[in-house]
Coordinates of C-alpha atoms in Angstrom, one line a residue:
X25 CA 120.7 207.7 -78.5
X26 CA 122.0 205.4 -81.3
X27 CA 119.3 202.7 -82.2
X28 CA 121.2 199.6 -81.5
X29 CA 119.4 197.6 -84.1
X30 CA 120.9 200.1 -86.8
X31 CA 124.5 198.8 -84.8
X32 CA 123.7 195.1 -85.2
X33 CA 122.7 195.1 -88.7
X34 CA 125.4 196.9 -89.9
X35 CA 128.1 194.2 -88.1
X36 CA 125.6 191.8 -89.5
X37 CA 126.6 193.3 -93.5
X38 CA 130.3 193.3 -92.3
X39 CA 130.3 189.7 -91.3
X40 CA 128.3 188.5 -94.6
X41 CA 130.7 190.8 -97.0
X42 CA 133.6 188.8 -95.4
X43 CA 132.0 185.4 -96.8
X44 CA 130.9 187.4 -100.1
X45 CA 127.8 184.9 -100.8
X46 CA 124.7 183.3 -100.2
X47 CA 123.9 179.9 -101.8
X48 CA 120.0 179.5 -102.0
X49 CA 117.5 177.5 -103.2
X50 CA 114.8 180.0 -104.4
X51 CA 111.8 177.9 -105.9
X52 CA 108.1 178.3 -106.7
X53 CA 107.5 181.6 -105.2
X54 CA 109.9 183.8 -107.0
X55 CA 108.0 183.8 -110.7
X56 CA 110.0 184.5 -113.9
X57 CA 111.0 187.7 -112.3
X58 CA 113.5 186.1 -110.2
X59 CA 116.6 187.7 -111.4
X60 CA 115.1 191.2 -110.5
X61 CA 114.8 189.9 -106.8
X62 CA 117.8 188.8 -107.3
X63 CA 119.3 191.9 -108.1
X64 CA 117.5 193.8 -105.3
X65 CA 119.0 191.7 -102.6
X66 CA 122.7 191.7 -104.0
X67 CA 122.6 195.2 -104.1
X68 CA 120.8 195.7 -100.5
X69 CA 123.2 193.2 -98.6
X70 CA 126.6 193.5 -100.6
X71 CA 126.6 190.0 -101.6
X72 CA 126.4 187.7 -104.3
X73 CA 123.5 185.5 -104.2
X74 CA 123.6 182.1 -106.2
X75 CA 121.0 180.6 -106.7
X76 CA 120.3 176.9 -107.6
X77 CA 117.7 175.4 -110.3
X78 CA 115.7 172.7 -111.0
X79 CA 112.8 171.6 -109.5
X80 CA 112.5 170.9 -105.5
X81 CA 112.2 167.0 -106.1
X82 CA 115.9 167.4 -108.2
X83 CA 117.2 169.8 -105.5
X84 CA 116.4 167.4 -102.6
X85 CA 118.0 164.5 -104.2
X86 CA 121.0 166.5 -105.0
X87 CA 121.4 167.9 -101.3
X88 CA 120.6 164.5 -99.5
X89 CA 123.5 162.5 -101.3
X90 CA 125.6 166.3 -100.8
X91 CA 124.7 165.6 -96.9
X92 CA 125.4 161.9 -96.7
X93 CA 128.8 162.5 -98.3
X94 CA 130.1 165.3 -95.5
X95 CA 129.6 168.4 -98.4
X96 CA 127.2 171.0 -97.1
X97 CA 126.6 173.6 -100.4
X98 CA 123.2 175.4 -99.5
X99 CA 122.3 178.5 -96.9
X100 CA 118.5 179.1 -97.9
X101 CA 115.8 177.2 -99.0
X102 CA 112.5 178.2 -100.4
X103 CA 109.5 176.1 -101.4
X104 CA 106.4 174.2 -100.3
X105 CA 105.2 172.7 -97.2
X106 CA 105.3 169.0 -98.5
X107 CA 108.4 169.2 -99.3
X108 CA 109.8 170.7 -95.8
X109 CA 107.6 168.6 -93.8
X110 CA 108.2 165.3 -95.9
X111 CA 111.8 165.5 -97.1
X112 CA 113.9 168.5 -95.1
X113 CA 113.0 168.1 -91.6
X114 CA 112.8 164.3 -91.7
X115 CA 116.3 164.2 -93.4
X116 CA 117.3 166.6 -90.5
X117 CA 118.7 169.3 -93.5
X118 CA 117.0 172.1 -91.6
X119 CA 118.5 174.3 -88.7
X120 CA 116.9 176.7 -86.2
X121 CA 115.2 179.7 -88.2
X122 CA 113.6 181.2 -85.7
X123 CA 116.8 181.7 -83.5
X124 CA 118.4 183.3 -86.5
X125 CA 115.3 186.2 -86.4
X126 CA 116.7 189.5 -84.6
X127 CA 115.2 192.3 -86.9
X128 CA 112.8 194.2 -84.5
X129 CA 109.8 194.4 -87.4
X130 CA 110.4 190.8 -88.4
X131 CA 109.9 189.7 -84.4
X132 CA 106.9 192.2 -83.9
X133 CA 103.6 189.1 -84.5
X134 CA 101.6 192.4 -84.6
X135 CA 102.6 193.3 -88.2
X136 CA 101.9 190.0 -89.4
X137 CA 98.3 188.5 -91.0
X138 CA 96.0 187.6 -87.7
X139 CA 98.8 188.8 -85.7
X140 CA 101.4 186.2 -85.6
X141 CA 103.8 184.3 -87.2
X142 CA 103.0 181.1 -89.5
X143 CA 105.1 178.2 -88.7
X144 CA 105.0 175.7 -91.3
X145 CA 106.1 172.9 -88.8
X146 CA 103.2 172.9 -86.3
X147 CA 105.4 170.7 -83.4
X148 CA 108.4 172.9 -82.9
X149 CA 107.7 176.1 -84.9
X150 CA 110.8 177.6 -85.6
X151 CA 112.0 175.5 -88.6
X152 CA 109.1 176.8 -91.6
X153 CA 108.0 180.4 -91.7
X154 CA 105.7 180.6 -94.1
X155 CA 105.7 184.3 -95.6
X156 CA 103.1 184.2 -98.6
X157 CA 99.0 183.7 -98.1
X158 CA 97.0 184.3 -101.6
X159 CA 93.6 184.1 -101.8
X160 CA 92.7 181.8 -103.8
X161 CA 89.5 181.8 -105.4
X162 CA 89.5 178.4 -107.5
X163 CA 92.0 175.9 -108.2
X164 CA 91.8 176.0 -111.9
X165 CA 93.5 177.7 -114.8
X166 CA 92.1 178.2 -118.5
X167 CA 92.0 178.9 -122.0
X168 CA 89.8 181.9 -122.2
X169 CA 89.1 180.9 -126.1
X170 CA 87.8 177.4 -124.9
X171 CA 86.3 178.5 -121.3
X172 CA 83.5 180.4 -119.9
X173 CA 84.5 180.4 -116.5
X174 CA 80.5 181.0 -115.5
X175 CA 79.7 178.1 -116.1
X176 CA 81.6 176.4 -113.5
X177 CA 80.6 177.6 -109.5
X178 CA 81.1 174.4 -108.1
X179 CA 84.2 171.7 -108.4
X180 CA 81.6 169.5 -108.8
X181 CA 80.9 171.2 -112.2
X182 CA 84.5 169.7 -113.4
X183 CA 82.4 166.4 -113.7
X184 CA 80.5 167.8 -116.4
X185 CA 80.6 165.3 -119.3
X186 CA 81.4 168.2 -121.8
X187 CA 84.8 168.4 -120.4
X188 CA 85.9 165.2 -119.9
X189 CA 89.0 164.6 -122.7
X190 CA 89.1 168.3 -122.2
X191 CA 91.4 168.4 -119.5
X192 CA 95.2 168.5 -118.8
X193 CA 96.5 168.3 -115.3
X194 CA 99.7 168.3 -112.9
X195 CA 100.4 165.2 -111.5
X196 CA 98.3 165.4 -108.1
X197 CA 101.6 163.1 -106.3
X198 CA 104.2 165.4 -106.2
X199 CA 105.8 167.9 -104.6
X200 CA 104.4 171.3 -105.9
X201 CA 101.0 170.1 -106.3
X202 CA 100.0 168.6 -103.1
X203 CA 98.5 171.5 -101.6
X204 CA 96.1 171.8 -104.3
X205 CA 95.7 167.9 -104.2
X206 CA 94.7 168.4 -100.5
X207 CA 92.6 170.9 -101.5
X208 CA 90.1 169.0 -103.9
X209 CA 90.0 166.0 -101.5
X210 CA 89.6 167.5 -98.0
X211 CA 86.4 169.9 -100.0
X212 CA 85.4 167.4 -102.3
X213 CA 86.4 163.4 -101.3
X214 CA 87.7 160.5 -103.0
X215 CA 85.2 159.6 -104.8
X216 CA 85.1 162.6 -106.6
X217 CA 88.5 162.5 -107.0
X218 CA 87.9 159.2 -108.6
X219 CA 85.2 160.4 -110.9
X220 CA 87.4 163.5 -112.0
X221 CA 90.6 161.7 -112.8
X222 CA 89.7 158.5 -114.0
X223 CA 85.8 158.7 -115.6
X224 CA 87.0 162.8 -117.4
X225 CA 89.9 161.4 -118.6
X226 CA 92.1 164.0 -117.0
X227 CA 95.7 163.9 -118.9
X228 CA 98.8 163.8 -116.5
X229 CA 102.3 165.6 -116.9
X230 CA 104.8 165.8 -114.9
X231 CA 105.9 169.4 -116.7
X232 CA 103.9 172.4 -116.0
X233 CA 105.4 174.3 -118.7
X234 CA 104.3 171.4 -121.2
X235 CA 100.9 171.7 -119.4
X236 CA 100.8 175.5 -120.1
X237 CA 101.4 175.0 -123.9
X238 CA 99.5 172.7 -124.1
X239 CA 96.3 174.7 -122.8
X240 CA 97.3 177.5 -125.1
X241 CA 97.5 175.9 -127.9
X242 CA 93.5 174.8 -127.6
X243 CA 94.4 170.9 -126.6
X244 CA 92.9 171.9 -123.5
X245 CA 90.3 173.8 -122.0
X246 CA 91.5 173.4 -118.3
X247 CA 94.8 173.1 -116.4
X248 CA 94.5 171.5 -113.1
X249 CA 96.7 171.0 -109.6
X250 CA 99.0 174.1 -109.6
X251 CA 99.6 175.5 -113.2
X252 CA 99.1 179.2 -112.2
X253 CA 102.7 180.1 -112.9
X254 CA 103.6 178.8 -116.0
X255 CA 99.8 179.8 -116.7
X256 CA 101.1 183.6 -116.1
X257 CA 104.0 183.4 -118.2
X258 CA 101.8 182.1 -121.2
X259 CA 99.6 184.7 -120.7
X260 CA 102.1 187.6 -120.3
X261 CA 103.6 186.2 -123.9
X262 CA 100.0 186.9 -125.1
X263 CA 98.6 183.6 -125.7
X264 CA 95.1 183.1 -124.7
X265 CA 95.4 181.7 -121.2
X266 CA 94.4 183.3 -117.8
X267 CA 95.5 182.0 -114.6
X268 CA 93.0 183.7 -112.2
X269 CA 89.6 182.6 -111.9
X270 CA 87.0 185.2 -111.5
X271 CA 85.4 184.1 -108.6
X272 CA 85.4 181.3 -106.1
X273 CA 83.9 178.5 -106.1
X274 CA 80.0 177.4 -103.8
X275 CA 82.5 175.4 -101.4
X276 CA 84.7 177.9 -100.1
X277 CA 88.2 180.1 -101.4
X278 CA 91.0 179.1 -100.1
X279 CA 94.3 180.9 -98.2
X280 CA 97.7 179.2 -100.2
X281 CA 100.8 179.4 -99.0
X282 CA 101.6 177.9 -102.2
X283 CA 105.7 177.9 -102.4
X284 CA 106.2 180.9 -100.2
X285 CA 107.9 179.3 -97.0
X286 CA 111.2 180.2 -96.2
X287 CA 114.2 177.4 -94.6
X288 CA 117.5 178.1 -93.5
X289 CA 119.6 175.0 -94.0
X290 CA 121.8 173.5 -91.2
X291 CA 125.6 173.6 -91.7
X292 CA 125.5 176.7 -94.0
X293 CA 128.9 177.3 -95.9
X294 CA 127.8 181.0 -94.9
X295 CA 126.2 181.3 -91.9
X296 CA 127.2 184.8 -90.9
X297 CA 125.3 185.5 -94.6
X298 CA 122.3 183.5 -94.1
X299 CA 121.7 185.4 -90.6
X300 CA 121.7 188.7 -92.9
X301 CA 119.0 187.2 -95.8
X302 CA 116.5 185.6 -93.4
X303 CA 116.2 189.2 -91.4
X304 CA 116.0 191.7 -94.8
X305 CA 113.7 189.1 -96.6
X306 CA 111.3 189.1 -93.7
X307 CA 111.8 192.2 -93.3
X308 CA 109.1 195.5 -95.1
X309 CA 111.9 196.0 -97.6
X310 CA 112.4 192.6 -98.4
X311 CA 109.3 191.6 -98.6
X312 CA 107.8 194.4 -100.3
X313 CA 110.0 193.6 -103.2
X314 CA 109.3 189.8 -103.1
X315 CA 105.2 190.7 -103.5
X316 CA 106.0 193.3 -106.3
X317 CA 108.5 191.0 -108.2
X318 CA 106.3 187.8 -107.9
X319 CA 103.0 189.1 -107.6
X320 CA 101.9 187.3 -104.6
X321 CA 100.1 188.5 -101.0
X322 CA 103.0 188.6 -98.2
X323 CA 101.5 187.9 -95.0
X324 CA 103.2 191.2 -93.8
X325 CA 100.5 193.3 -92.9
X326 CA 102.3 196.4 -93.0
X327 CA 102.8 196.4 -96.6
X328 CA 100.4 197.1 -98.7
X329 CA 99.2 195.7 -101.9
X330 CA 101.4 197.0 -104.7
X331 CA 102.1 194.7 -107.5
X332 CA 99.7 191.7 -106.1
X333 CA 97.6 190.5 -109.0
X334 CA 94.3 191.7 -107.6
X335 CA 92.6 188.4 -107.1
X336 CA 95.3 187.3 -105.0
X337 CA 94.6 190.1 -102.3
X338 CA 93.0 189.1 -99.4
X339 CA 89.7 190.6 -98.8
X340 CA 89.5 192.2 -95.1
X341 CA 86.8 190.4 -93.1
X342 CA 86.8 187.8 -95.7
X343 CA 86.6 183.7 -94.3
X344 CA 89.1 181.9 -96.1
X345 CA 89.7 178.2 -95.8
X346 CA 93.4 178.1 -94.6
X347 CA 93.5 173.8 -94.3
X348 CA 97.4 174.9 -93.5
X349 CA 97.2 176.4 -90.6
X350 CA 95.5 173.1 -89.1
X351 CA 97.9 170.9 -87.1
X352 CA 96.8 168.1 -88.6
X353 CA 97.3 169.2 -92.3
X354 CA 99.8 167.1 -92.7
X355 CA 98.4 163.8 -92.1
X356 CA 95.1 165.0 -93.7
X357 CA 97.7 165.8 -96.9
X358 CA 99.3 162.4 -96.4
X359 CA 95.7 161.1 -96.9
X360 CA 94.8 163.0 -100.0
X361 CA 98.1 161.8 -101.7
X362 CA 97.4 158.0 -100.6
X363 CA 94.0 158.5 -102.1
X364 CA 95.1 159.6 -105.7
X365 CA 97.9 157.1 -105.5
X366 CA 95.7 154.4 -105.2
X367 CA 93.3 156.5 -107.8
X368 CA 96.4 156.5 -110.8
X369 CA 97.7 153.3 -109.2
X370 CA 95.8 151.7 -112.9
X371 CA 95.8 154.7 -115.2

């Protein structure tokens, strides 16, 4: 008997090759590899796939006055959970993912981490599917010539008066840092927060590539609040950087979704295509390319490991602190960014 999946997804190719494209947003989770993933999925769903730059702050603005003005340009959207929670679900720029789902091993909750699906919007859940979980041993990146990542065990070690001047940072308010924002304040408080920005002297950038060369170049002995992937890229050009830390820290590792969280836009210019990407992506193919390509842990659990940088895998029977999966992570983020706001408020 014919499988009727194998039916459906082939109509499925025939009604995406007659709109010939997908128009996504692929940030933060995609790595400098991103035109080998790319690649893959062009040549697995007979489409071209174009995809739009810039940072998700720059995309937002772009598609919000796009919206206002009657244009609808985008399909797919990748990218954190502050910025889907904050920006693309208030602004009503998000349609119904879930109802879009029809793959049989994307459905199945069994062959997912703990069993089911993570919804990135706690209320509704079928707007945010988050697809990416890293371990996440410490929130910090380095210069290995500068560093001796012993030394530190604790966050509270950061507050070490030897590294005060000695340390280059994200800035903590924006998108693309907040979950490591939330991170230092829900473990650690404000006042520590206080003492760490303010009293080390931390230096603020808005770039993380600046950040990264900076940190290579000696300036600084410590790159904190989400530097790990222009980190990588400095290290894979064989400058003296690493972006892993060897082990976690006394208060707990930590389960990122980081930028892996997938969107599909309402009012798609190609619906019929965006149907076809949400189902491969999810999907073992899809997302077996995604982890080799970007080096992150898919929540799939049917997967495997291949290409995860190894202290990204999570350990089985491992605790991890997972603060996302916590209906109330939002407001407890929307606290953490209030409480450095009013920390750099003078700086």
């Amino acid at each position: 008997t014919p499988d009727p999946w194998v039916a459906e997804w082939e109509a499925m190719k025939a009604a995406a090759a007659a709109e010939g494209e997908l128009i996504a947003f692929l940030c933060c989770g995609f790595g400098s590899r991103i035109g080998d993933f790319i690649g893959e999925a062009e040549t697995a769903l007979g489409i071209d796939i174009v995809n739009s730059t810039g940072s998700s702050r720059q995309q937002w603005a772009k598609v919000e006055a796009e919206r206002e003005a009657g244009v609808y340009s985008l399909d797919i959207w990748t990218g954190g959970l502050n910025t889907s929670n904050n920006r693309l679900l208030p602004g009503g720029a998000l349609g119904d993912l879930r109802s879009l789902l029809v793959n049989p091993e994307v459905l199945d909750e069994s062959l997912w981490y703990e069993g089911e699906h993570f919804w990135g919007d706690f209320e509704e859940k079928k707007f945010v599917f988050v697809y990416g979980g890293n371990a996440s041993l410490a929130e910090i990146t380095y210069n290995t010539d500068l560093l001796d990542p012993t030394e530190i065990t604790s966050y509270a070690d950061l507050l070490d008066p030897k590294y005060k001047g000695k340390i280059i940072a994200r800035d903590p308010r924006e998108a693309g840092t907040s979950q490591s924002t939330a991170l230092y304040y829900l473990l650690m408080g404000e006042e520590f927060l206080q003492k760490l920005l303010i009293d080390q002297e931390v230096v603020i950038t808005s770039d993380g590539r600046q950040a990264a060369e900076q940190l290579a170049l000696g300036k600084y002995a410590m790159c904190l609040f989400a530097c790990t992937q222009e980190v990588q890229a400095a290290r894979e050009d064989g400058l003296p950087v690493q972006e892993d830390f060897p082990h976690g820290m006394v208060e707990g590792s930590r389960l990122s979704a980081g930028g892996n969280t997938l969107m599909a836009v309402a009012n798609p210019p190609n619906p019929a295509s965006q149907k076809l990407f949400v189902n491969w992506f999810l999907g073992k193919e899809g997302q077996a390319w995604w982890q080799r390509v970007d080096t992150s842990h898919s929540l799939r659990a049917d997967i495997g490991t291949e290409g995860v940088t190894p202290l990204s895998i999570r350990q089985e029977g491992a605790t991890y602190l997972s603060f996302e999966r916590d209906p109330e992570f939002q407001t407890k983020l929307n606290e953490s960014l209030e409480a450095v706001g009013r920390i750099l408020a003078g700086k």
